[in-house]
Coordinates of N, CA, C and O and ligand atoms in Angstrom, one line a residue:
M1 N -31.0 -9.0 -2.1 CA -29.3 -9.6 -2.5 C -28.6 -9.2 -1.2 O -28.7 -9.2 -0.3
A2 N -27.2 -10.2 -1.6 CA -26.4 -10.8 0.1 C -25.9 -9.8 0.6 O -25.2 -9.1 -0.8
E3 N -25.8 -9.2 1.7 CA -24.7 -8.1 1.8 C -24.2 -8.9 2.7 O -24.1 -9.8 3.3
I4 N -22.8 -8.3 3.1 CA -21.4 -8.3 4.0 C -21.6 -8.8 4.9 O -22.4 -7.6 5.4
N5 N -21.3 -9.6 5.8 CA -21.6 -9.8 7.6 C -20.4 -9.6 7.8 O -19.8 -10.5 7.6
E6 N -20.4 -9.3 8.9 CA -19.0 -9.2 9.8 C -19.1 -10.3 11.2 O -20.0 -9.6 12.1
Q7 N -18.4 -11.2 11.2 CA -18.5 -11.8 12.8 C -17.2 -11.5 13.4 O -16.3 -11.8 13.4
V8 N -17.5 -11.2 14.6 CA -16.2 -11.3 16.1 C -16.3 -12.0 17.1 O -17.3 -11.9 18.1
S9 N -15.5 -13.1 17.0 CA -15.4 -14.5 18.2 C -14.3 -13.7 19.0 O -13.5 -13.7 18.6
N10 N -14.5 -14.2 20.6 CA -13.5 -14.1 21.4 C -12.8 -15.1 21.4 O -12.2 -15.6 20.6
Y11 N -11.9 -14.0 21.4 CA -9.8 -14.9 21.2 C -9.0 -14.6 22.4 O -8.7 -15.8 23.0
L12 N -8.8 -13.7 23.3 CA -8.6 -13.0 23.9 C -9.3 -12.0 25.2 O -9.4 -11.2 24.7
A13 N -9.6 -12.6 25.9 CA -11.0 -12.2 27.0 C -10.2 -11.2 28.0 O -8.6 -10.9 28.4
A14 N -10.8 -9.9 27.9 CA -10.2 -8.6 29.2 C -10.1 -9.3 30.1 O -8.6 -8.6 30.9
D15 N -10.3 -10.6 30.9 CA -8.9 -10.9 31.5 C -7.7 -11.2 31.5 O -7.2 -11.0 32.7
V16 N -7.8 -11.8 30.6 CA -6.7 -13.0 30.6 C -5.8 -11.6 29.7 O -4.4 -11.5 30.1
I17 N -6.1 -10.1 29.4 CA -5.7 -9.2 29.1 C -4.9 -8.9 29.5 O -3.7 -8.3 30.3
A18 N -5.8 -8.4 31.0 CA -5.7 -7.4 31.9 C -4.5 -7.7 32.8 O -3.9 -7.5 33.2
Q19 N -4.5 -9.4 33.1 CA -3.7 -9.8 33.8 C -1.9 -10.2 32.6 O -1.1 -9.9 33.4
R20 N -2.0 -10.2 31.3 CA -0.7 -10.5 31.2 C -0.3 -9.1 31.5 O 1.0 -8.7 31.0
V21 N -1.1 -8.1 30.4 CA -0.5 -6.6 30.8 C 0.5 -6.1 31.9 O 1.2 -6.0 31.5
A22 N -0.4 -6.7 33.0 CA 0.0 -5.8 34.1 C 1.7 -6.9 34.5 O 2.7 -6.2 35.2
Q23 N 1.5 -8.7 34.1 CA 2.9 -9.0 34.2 C 3.7 -8.1 33.6 O 5.4 -8.5 33.7
I24 N 3.6 -7.9 32.3 CA 4.6 -7.4 31.0 C 4.8 -5.9 32.0 O 6.3 -5.5 32.0
G25 N 4.2 -5.4 32.5 CA 4.5 -3.9 33.1 C 5.5 -4.5 34.1 O 6.3 -4.2 34.4
A26 N 5.7 -5.0 34.6 CA 6.6 -5.3 36.1 C 7.6 -6.5 35.0 O 8.5 -5.7 36.2
E27 N 7.6 -6.9 34.3 CA 9.2 -7.2 33.0 C 9.5 -6.4 33.0 O 10.9 -6.1 33.3
I28 N 8.9 -5.2 33.0 CA 9.3 -4.0 32.2 C 10.1 -3.1 33.1 O 11.0 -3.1 33.1
T29 N 9.5 -3.2 34.1 CA 9.7 -2.4 35.7 C 11.4 -3.1 36.3 O 11.9 -2.4 36.5
A30 N 11.6 -4.4 36.2 CA 12.2 -5.2 36.6 C 13.6 -4.4 35.8 O 14.9 -5.0 36.3
Q31 N 13.5 -4.5 34.6 CA 14.3 -4.4 33.4 C 15.3 -3.1 33.1 O 16.1 -2.7 32.2
V32 N 14.4 -2.1 33.1 CA 14.9 -0.7 33.2 C 15.5 0.6 34.1 O 15.2 0.0 35.1
S33 N 15.8 1.5 34.2 CA 16.7 2.4 35.0 C 15.1 2.7 36.1 O 14.4 2.8 35.0
T34 N 15.6 3.3 37.1 CA 14.4 2.9 37.8 C 15.1 5.3 38.5 O 14.2 5.7 38.8
T35 N 16.0 5.5 37.8 CA 16.7 6.9 37.6 C 16.6 7.6 36.8 O 16.6 9.2 36.7
R36 N 16.1 7.5 35.5 CA 16.3 8.1 34.7 C 15.0 7.8 34.0 O 14.4 6.3 33.4
P37 N 14.2 8.2 33.3 CA 13.1 8.1 33.3 C 12.9 7.2 32.3 O 13.7 7.7 30.5
L38 N 11.7 6.7 31.8 CA 12.1 5.9 29.9 C 11.1 6.7 29.1 O 9.8 7.0 30.0
V39 N 11.6 7.0 27.8 CA 10.3 7.2 27.3 C 9.8 6.4 26.3 O 10.2 5.3 26.3
V40 N 8.4 6.3 26.9 CA 7.4 5.5 26.4 C 6.7 5.8 25.3 O 6.0 7.1 25.1
V41 N 6.8 5.1 24.2 CA 6.1 5.8 22.9 C 5.4 4.3 22.6 O 4.7 3.6 21.9
C42 N 4.0 5.7 22.0 CA 2.6 5.1 22.3 C 2.0 4.8 20.8 O 2.1 5.8 20.1
V43 N 2.5 4.3 19.9 CA 2.3 4.0 18.2 C 0.9 4.1 18.1 O -0.1 3.3 17.9
L44 N 0.6 5.1 17.4 CA -0.9 5.6 17.1 C -1.6 4.6 15.9 O -1.0 4.7 15.1
K45 N -2.9 4.5 15.7 CA -3.8 4.7 16.9 C -3.5 3.3 18.1 O -4.4 2.6 19.0
G46 N -3.1 1.7 17.0 CA -4.0 0.8 17.7 C -3.3 0.3 19.3 O -3.7 0.2 19.6
S47 N -2.2 1.0 19.3 CA -1.6 0.3 20.4 C -2.5 1.5 21.8 O -1.4 1.3 23.0
V48 N -3.3 2.3 21.5 CA -3.3 2.9 22.1 C -4.1 2.7 23.9 O -3.5 3.2 24.8
I49 N -5.2 1.8 23.6 CA -5.8 0.7 24.7 C -4.5 0.3 25.5 O -4.6 0.3 26.7
F50 N -3.6 -0.7 24.7 CA -2.9 -1.4 25.6 C -1.6 -0.4 25.9 O -1.2 -0.5 27.6
F51 N -1.6 0.6 25.5 CA -0.2 1.8 26.2 C -1.2 2.3 27.4 O 0.0 2.4 28.1
A52 N -2.0 3.3 26.9 CA -2.8 3.6 28.6 C -2.6 2.4 29.8 O -2.9 2.9 30.6
D53 N -3.1 0.7 29.4 CA -3.2 0.1 30.5 C -2.2 -0.1 31.5 O -1.4 -0.1 32.0
L54 N -1.1 -0.1 30.3 CA 0.6 -0.6 29.9 C 1.2 0.2 31.4 O 2.2 0.2 32.1
V55 N 1.1 1.2 30.8 CA 1.7 2.5 31.6 C 1.6 2.1 33.3 O 2.3 3.2 33.8
R56 N 0.1 2.2 33.6 CA -0.1 2.2 34.8 C 0.5 0.9 35.8 O -0.2 0.9 36.6
H57 N 1.3 0.3 34.3 CA 1.9 -1.0 35.6 C 3.1 -0.6 35.9 O 4.2 -1.6 35.8
L58 N 4.0 0.7 35.1 CA 5.2 0.7 35.0 C 5.2 1.7 36.3 O 5.6 2.3 36.9
N59 N 6.6 0.7 37.5 CA 6.7 1.7 38.7 C 8.1 2.3 38.3 O 9.2 1.9 39.5
V60 N 7.8 3.4 37.6 CA 9.3 3.8 37.2 C 8.8 5.4 36.3 O 7.7 5.2 36.1
P61 N 10.1 5.9 36.9 CA 9.1 7.2 35.9 C 9.7 7.4 34.1 O 10.3 6.8 34.1
T62 N 8.3 8.1 33.9 CA 8.2 7.5 32.3 C 8.1 9.2 32.0 O 7.7 10.1 32.7
N63 N 8.1 9.3 30.4 CA 8.1 10.7 29.6 C 7.0 9.6 28.8 O 7.5 8.5 28.3
L64 N 5.5 10.0 28.6 CA 5.1 9.3 27.3 C 5.1 10.3 26.4 O 4.6 11.8 26.6
V65 N 4.8 9.4 25.1 CA 4.9 10.4 23.5 C 4.3 9.2 22.6 O 4.3 8.7 23.2
F66 N 4.2 10.1 21.8 CA 2.5 9.5 20.7 C 3.6 9.8 19.6 O 4.1 10.8 19.2
L67 N 3.3 8.7 18.2 CA 3.5 8.3 17.2 C 2.8 7.5 16.4 O 2.4 6.6 16.1
G68 N 2.4 8.6 15.1 CA 1.5 7.6 15.0 C 2.3 7.4 12.7 O 2.7 8.1 12.8
V69 N 1.6 6.2 12.7 CA 2.4 5.8 11.4 C 0.9 5.0 10.9 O -0.1 4.8 11.4
S70 N 0.8 5.2 9.3 CA -0.1 5.2 8.3 C -0.5 3.0 8.6 O 0.6 2.6 9.1
S71 N -1.7 2.3 8.7 CA -1.4 1.4 8.8 C -2.8 0.7 7.6 O -2.9 1.7 7.1
Y72 N -2.8 -0.3 7.7 CA -4.1 -0.6 6.5 C -5.2 0.0 6.7 O -5.7 0.3 7.6
A73 N -5.0 0.8 5.2 CA -6.8 1.4 5.4 C -8.0 -0.1 4.9 O -8.4 0.7 3.8
G74 N -8.9 0.0 5.7 CA -9.9 -0.6 5.4 C -9.5 -2.5 4.9 O -10.1 -3.2 4.4
A75 N -8.1 -2.6 4.7 CA -7.8 -4.3 4.1 C -7.1 -4.9 5.5 O -6.8 -4.0 6.2
T76 N -7.0 -5.9 4.9 CA -6.5 -6.6 6.2 C -4.8 -7.3 5.7 O -4.1 -8.2 6.3
E77 N -4.4 -6.9 4.5 CA -2.8 -7.4 4.1 C -2.3 -6.0 4.8 O -2.8 -5.0 4.2
S78 N -0.6 -6.4 4.8 CA 0.1 -5.4 5.0 C 0.4 -4.7 3.4 O 0.9 -5.6 2.9
S79 N 1.0 -3.5 3.2 CA 0.9 -3.1 2.0 C 2.7 -3.3 2.0 O 3.4 -2.5 0.5
G80 N 3.3 -3.1 2.8 CA 4.5 -3.0 3.0 C 4.9 -1.3 3.1 O 5.7 -1.0 4.0
A81 N 4.4 -0.9 2.7 CA 4.3 1.0 3.1 C 3.9 1.6 4.7 O 2.9 1.3 4.7
V82 N 5.3 2.4 4.8 CA 4.7 2.7 6.2 C 4.9 4.2 6.5 O 6.0 4.6 5.8
R83 N 3.9 5.2 6.4 CA 4.6 6.8 6.3 C 4.0 7.5 7.9 O 3.5 6.8 8.4
L84 N 4.9 8.4 8.3 CA 5.1 9.0 10.1 C 3.6 9.9 9.5 O 3.4 10.6 8.5
T85 N 2.6 9.0 10.2 CA 1.8 10.8 10.2 C 1.7 11.7 11.4 O 1.3 12.5 11.5
H86 N 2.3 11.3 12.1 CA 2.4 12.1 13.6 C 3.5 12.1 14.3 O 4.4 11.1 14.8
D87 N 5.0 13.2 14.5 CA 6.0 12.7 15.0 C 5.2 13.0 16.2 O 5.5 13.3 17.0
L88 N 6.5 12.4 17.2 CA 7.5 12.5 18.6 C 7.4 14.2 18.5 O 8.3 14.8 18.3
T89 N 6.9 14.8 20.0 CA 6.8 15.9 20.0 C 8.3 16.4 21.2 O 8.4 17.2 22.3
L90 N 9.5 15.0 21.2 CA 10.9 14.8 22.1 C 11.7 14.3 22.0 O 11.4 14.1 20.8
D91 N 12.8 14.9 22.3 CA 13.9 14.7 21.7 C 14.6 13.8 22.6 O 14.6 13.3 23.9
I92 N 14.9 12.2 21.6 CA 15.2 11.2 22.4 C 16.7 10.9 21.7 O 16.9 9.5 22.5
A93 N 17.2 11.8 21.8 CA 19.0 11.3 21.2 C 19.1 11.4 23.3 O 18.8 11.7 24.2
G94 N 20.6 10.2 23.4 CA 20.8 10.3 24.6 C 19.3 8.9 26.3 O 19.8 9.2 26.4
R95 N 18.4 9.0 25.7 CA 17.2 8.8 26.4 C 16.9 7.1 26.7 O 17.1 6.1 25.2
D96 N 16.3 6.5 27.1 CA 15.8 5.2 27.1 C 14.9 5.4 26.6 O 13.5 5.6 27.2
V97 N 14.1 4.7 26.0 CA 13.4 4.5 24.8 C 12.2 3.0 24.7 O 13.6 2.1 24.6
L98 N 11.6 3.2 24.8 CA 10.0 1.4 24.7 C 9.5 2.3 23.7 O 8.2 3.0 23.9
I99 N 9.3 1.4 22.4 CA 8.2 1.5 21.9 C 7.3 0.7 22.2 O 7.8 -1.0 22.4
V100 N 6.1 1.3 22.0 CA 4.7 0.4 22.7 C 3.4 -0.2 21.2 O 3.0 0.9 20.3
E101 N 3.5 -1.4 20.5 CA 2.7 -1.9 19.7 C 1.4 -2.5 19.8 O 1.8 -2.9 20.7
D102 N 0.8 -2.2 18.6 CA -0.8 -3.7 19.4 C 0.2 -4.9 18.5 O 0.1 -5.5 19.7
I103 N 0.4 -5.0 17.6 CA 0.9 -6.1 16.9 C 2.1 -6.1 16.0 O 1.6 -5.1 15.4
V104 N 3.2 -7.3 16.0 CA 4.0 -7.5 15.0 C 3.3 -8.1 14.2 O 2.6 -9.3 14.6
D105 N 3.6 -8.5 12.8 CA 2.5 -9.5 12.1 C 3.7 -9.6 11.1 O 4.6 -10.3 11.3
T106 N 3.5 -9.0 9.7 CA 4.8 -9.4 8.8 C 6.7 -8.5 9.7 O 7.7 -8.8 9.2
G107 N 6.2 -7.7 10.1 CA 7.4 -6.6 10.4 C 7.6 -5.4 10.6 O 8.7 -4.8 11.0
L108 N 7.1 -5.1 9.2 CA 7.6 -4.0 8.2 C 7.4 -3.1 9.1 O 8.3 -2.2 8.7
T109 N 6.1 -2.7 9.9 CA 6.4 -1.4 10.3 C 7.2 -1.0 11.8 O 7.5 -0.1 11.8
M110 N 7.1 -2.2 12.3 CA 8.4 -2.1 13.6 C 9.8 -2.1 12.8 O 10.6 -1.2 13.5
S111 N 10.1 -2.7 12.0 CA 11.7 -2.4 11.1 C 12.0 -1.0 11.2 O 12.9 -0.6 11.4
Y112 N 10.6 -0.1 10.4 CA 10.7 1.1 10.0 C 10.7 1.5 11.3 O 11.6 2.7 11.0
L113 N 10.2 1.8 12.0 CA 10.2 2.4 13.5 C 11.3 2.7 13.8 O 11.9 3.6 14.5
L114 N 12.0 1.5 13.6 CA 13.6 0.6 14.7 C 13.9 1.9 14.3 O 15.2 2.6 14.4
E115 N 14.2 1.7 12.6 CA 15.1 2.5 11.5 C 15.4 4.1 12.4 O 15.6 5.0 12.2
T116 N 14.1 4.5 12.3 CA 13.6 5.5 11.9 C 14.3 6.2 13.6 O 14.6 7.4 13.6
L117 N 13.7 5.8 14.5 CA 13.8 6.0 16.1 C 15.7 5.7 16.2 O 15.8 7.0 16.8
R118 N 16.1 4.5 15.6 CA 17.6 4.8 15.7 C 18.6 5.5 15.8 O 19.7 5.8 16.2
A119 N 18.1 6.3 14.5 CA 18.7 7.2 13.4 C 18.8 8.0 13.9 O 19.5 9.5 14.6
R120 N 17.6 9.1 15.5 CA 18.0 9.5 16.3 C 18.8 10.2 17.7 O 18.3 11.0 18.8
G121 N 19.7 8.7 17.7 CA 20.2 8.1 19.2 C 19.8 8.1 20.3 O 20.5 9.2 21.7
P122 N 19.6 7.0 20.2 CA 18.7 7.3 21.6 C 19.5 6.2 22.5 O 20.5 5.4 21.3
K123 N 20.1 6.0 23.8 CA 20.7 5.8 24.6 C 20.3 4.4 24.3 O 21.2 3.3 24.9
S124 N 18.9 3.6 24.7 CA 18.5 2.2 24.4 C 16.8 2.3 24.1 O 17.0 3.7 24.0
L125 N 16.8 1.5 22.7 CA 15.6 1.3 22.2 C 15.1 0.0 22.6 O 15.9 -1.0 21.6
R126 N 14.1 -0.6 23.2 CA 13.1 -1.5 22.5 C 12.0 -1.4 23.0 O 11.5 -0.5 22.7
V127 N 11.4 -2.5 22.3 CA 10.3 -2.6 22.1 C 9.2 -3.8 22.8 O 9.8 -4.5 23.1
C128 N 8.1 -3.5 23.2 CA 7.0 -4.2 23.4 C 5.8 -4.1 22.4 O 5.1 -3.2 22.2
T129 N 5.4 -5.1 22.1 CA 4.2 -5.4 21.3 C 3.4 -6.3 22.3 O 3.8 -7.8 22.4
L130 N 2.4 -6.4 22.7 CA 0.7 -7.2 23.0 C 1.4 -8.4 22.0 O 0.4 -9.2 22.9
L131 N 0.8 -8.2 20.5 CA 0.4 -9.7 20.0 C 1.8 -10.1 19.4 O 2.1 -8.7 18.6
H132 N 2.3 -10.7 19.0 CA 3.3 -11.0 17.7 C 2.4 -12.5 16.9 O 1.8 -13.7 17.8
K133 N 2.5 -12.1 15.5 CA 1.8 -13.2 14.5 C 3.1 -13.8 14.2 O 3.2 -13.6 13.0
P134 N 3.7 -14.5 14.7 CA 5.1 -14.9 13.5 C 4.6 -16.1 12.0 O 6.1 -15.3 11.4
A135 N 3.3 -16.1 12.1 CA 3.7 -17.0 10.8 C 3.8 -16.1 9.6 O 4.0 -16.9 8.5
R136 N 3.3 -14.6 9.8 CA 3.6 -13.9 8.5 C 4.7 -12.9 8.3 O 4.6 -12.1 8.1
K137 N 5.5 -13.5 9.5 CA 7.3 -12.6 9.0 C 7.7 -12.5 8.3 O 8.1 -13.6 7.1
R138 N 8.1 -11.5 7.7 CA 8.8 -11.1 6.6 C 10.5 -10.8 6.9 O 11.1 -11.2 5.9
V139 N 10.4 -9.9 7.9 CA 11.7 -9.2 8.7 C 11.8 -9.3 9.9 O 11.2 -9.3 10.7
D140 N 13.5 -9.8 10.0 CA 13.1 -9.9 12.0 C 13.5 -9.0 12.4 O 14.1 -7.7 11.8
V141 N 12.5 -8.8 13.3 CA 12.8 -7.6 14.5 C 12.9 -8.3 15.8 O 12.2 -9.1 16.2
P142 N 13.7 -7.4 16.8 CA 13.8 -7.9 17.6 C 12.8 -7.4 18.7 O 13.2 -6.4 19.2
L143 N 12.5 -8.7 20.0 CA 11.0 -8.1 20.6 C 11.6 -8.3 21.9 O 12.2 -9.1 22.0
D144 N 11.7 -7.7 22.4 CA 12.3 -7.6 24.0 C 10.9 -7.9 25.2 O 11.0 -8.8 25.8
F145 N 9.9 -7.2 24.7 CA 8.6 -8.1 25.5 C 6.7 -8.0 24.7 O 6.3 -7.4 23.7
V146 N 6.5 -9.8 24.9 CA 5.4 -9.7 24.2 C 4.2 -10.5 24.8 O 5.0 -10.9 25.9
G147 N 3.4 -9.6 24.3 CA 2.3 -9.9 25.3 C 1.5 -11.7 25.2 O 1.6 -12.3 26.2
F148 N 1.3 -11.7 23.6 CA 0.6 -12.9 23.4 C 1.2 -13.4 21.7 O 1.0 -12.5 21.0
T149 N 1.5 -14.5 21.6 CA 2.0 -15.3 20.1 C 0.6 -15.8 19.8 O 0.3 -16.6 20.3
I150 N 0.1 -15.0 18.9 CA -0.5 -15.6 18.0 C -0.9 -16.6 16.6 O -0.2 -16.3 16.2
D151 N -2.3 -17.2 16.7 CA -2.1 -17.4 15.5 C -1.8 -16.8 14.3 O -2.4 -15.6 14.0
D152 N -2.2 -17.4 12.4 CA -2.5 -16.2 11.5 C -3.9 -16.0 11.6 O -4.7 -16.7 10.9
V153 N -4.8 -15.2 12.3 CA -5.5 -15.2 12.6 C -5.5 -13.3 12.5 O -5.0 -12.6 13.0
F154 N -6.6 -12.7 11.6 CA -6.6 -11.5 11.9 C -7.6 -11.0 13.5 O -9.1 -11.6 13.1
V155 N -7.3 -10.5 14.1 CA -7.9 -9.5 15.0 C -8.3 -8.2 15.0 O -7.4 -7.2 14.5
V156 N -8.9 -8.4 16.2 CA -9.5 -7.0 15.7 C -10.2 -6.4 18.0 O -10.2 -7.5 18.2
G157 N -10.6 -5.2 17.8 CA -10.5 -5.0 19.2 C -9.4 -4.3 20.4 O -8.1 -5.0 19.4
Y158 N -9.6 -4.2 20.9 CA -9.0 -3.5 22.7 C -7.7 -2.5 22.0 O -6.2 -2.9 21.9
G159 N -8.0 -1.6 21.1 CA -7.1 -1.2 20.1 C -7.5 -1.5 18.7 O -6.7 -0.5 17.9
L160 N -7.4 -2.2 18.3 CA -6.8 -3.0 16.8 C -8.6 -2.6 16.1 O -9.8 -2.9 16.6
D161 N -8.0 -2.1 14.4 CA -9.5 -2.2 13.8 C -9.7 -2.8 12.3 O -8.9 -3.6 12.3
Y162 N -10.8 -2.9 12.2 CA -10.9 -2.9 10.9 C -12.1 -1.9 10.4 O -13.1 -1.7 10.6
D163 N -11.4 -1.3 9.2 CA -11.5 -0.2 8.7 C -12.7 0.8 10.0 O -12.8 2.0 9.2
E164 N -11.6 0.9 10.9 CA -11.4 2.0 12.1 C -12.4 1.7 12.6 O -12.7 2.5 13.8
R165 N -13.2 0.4 13.1 CA -14.2 0.0 13.8 C -13.0 -0.9 14.6 O -12.4 -1.6 14.3
Y166 N -14.4 -1.1 15.4 CA -13.8 -2.3 16.6 C -12.9 -2.0 17.6 O -12.7 -2.7 18.9
R167 N -11.9 -1.0 17.5 CA -11.3 -0.8 17.8 C -11.4 -0.7 20.0 O -11.0 -0.5 20.7
N168 N -13.3 -0.4 20.6 CA -13.2 0.1 21.8 C -13.9 -0.8 21.9 O -14.0 -1.0 23.6
L169 N -13.8 -2.2 21.5 CA -13.8 -3.9 22.2 C -13.2 -4.4 23.2 O -12.3 -3.6 23.3
P170 N -13.7 -4.1 24.5 CA -12.3 -4.2 25.4 C -12.1 -5.6 25.9 O -10.9 -6.1 25.9
F171 N -12.0 -7.1 24.8 CA -11.9 -7.8 24.5 C -10.6 -8.0 23.1 O -11.1 -7.1 22.1
I172 N -10.2 -9.1 22.8 CA -9.8 -8.7 21.6 C -10.4 -10.5 20.5 O -9.9 -11.5 21.7
G173 N -11.3 -9.8 19.6 CA -11.3 -11.2 18.9 C -11.6 -11.7 17.7 O -10.9 -10.5 16.8
T174 N -11.6 -12.0 17.1 CA -11.4 -12.5 15.2 C -12.7 -12.2 14.3 O -13.3 -12.4 15.2
M175 N -12.1 -12.4 13.3 CA -12.9 -11.4 12.4 C -13.2 -12.8 12.0 O -12.6 -12.7 10.9
Q176 N -14.2 -12.8 10.9 CA -14.9 -13.8 9.8 C -15.5 -13.1 9.3 O -16.6 -12.1 9.9
F177 N -15.8 -13.0 7.9 CA -16.2 -12.7 7.2 C -17.0 -13.3 6.4 O -16.5 -14.3 5.8
G178 N -18.6 -13.0 6.0 CA -19.1 -13.8 5.4 C -20.6 -13.2 4.6 O -20.2 -12.3 4.7
H179 N -21.1 -14.0 3.4 CA -22.6 -13.6 2.9 C -23.3 -14.0 3.8 O -23.8 -15.2 3.9
G180 N -24.1 -12.8 4.5 CA -25.6 -12.7 4.3 C -26.1 -13.5 3.7 O -26.5 -13.0 2.7
A181 N -27.8 -13.2 4.5 CA -28.8 -13.3 3.9 C -29.3 -12.3 3.2 O -29.0 -10.9 3.7
Ligands
5GP201 P1 3.1 -5.1 9.9 O1 3.8 -4.4 9.5 O2 3.9 -5.9 11.4 O3 3.5 -6.5 9.2 O4 1.7 -5.3 10.9 C1 2.0 -4.8 11.9 C2 0.4 -3.3 11.7 O5 -0.9 -4.0 10.6 C3 -0.5 -3.5 12.7 O6 0.5 -2.1 13.5 C4 -1.9 -3.3 12.9 O7 -2.0 -1.7 13.1 C5 -2.1 -4.0 11.6 N1 -2.0 -5.0 11.3 C6 -1.1 -6.7 11.3 N2 -2.0 -7.7 12.2 C7 -2.8 -7.1 12.2 C8 -4.3 -7.8 12.4 O8 -4.7 -9.1 12.9 N3 -5.7 -6.5 13.0 C9 -5.5 -5.7 12.6 N4 -6.9 -5.4 13.1 N5 -4.6 -5.1 12.2 C10 -3.8 -5.7 12.0

């Protein structure tokens, strides 16, 4: 009987990602306050690796916080339904906030996050995403910092998963699904 094969091909190499992450860190550093600590929000789990690398390139005072949202459960299509699975442990009212996301695809997740966090009265709210897939946009979301604009492909690695696997790949790859022998 044929079995399902998954293949990952290199899309963005580790050194290419590292170089761009350092650049984004410098861009953010140049644009935010150097006196008020920046609340940097890691959107779990996909952005955890990007977040860990990015914050080490921020040359400003920071508070690091984590926000969990439900994502694709073993599927490659957005359901549009977003659920908060872990809330911030810090009051962001009156604070400068930067959301760090792995990928903006349809924009539904980011739209929900912006609405949720805006309601808490931050002084400023900005968005940084490593990847942007404009081909599948369903809602417009303001993106202040974008690492790479990518084609309409399903990517894994560097924090991004397929069915909770591949997050630990040091590079970003595209997934191909095929039927093997
Ligand atoms: P959106 O709500 O913008 O459609 O999707 C945002 C979320 O969908 C991301 O945080 C990520 O979890 C997931 N996602 C979207 N595109 C991809 C992709 O190409 N690969 C992976 N692994 N996840 C994706």
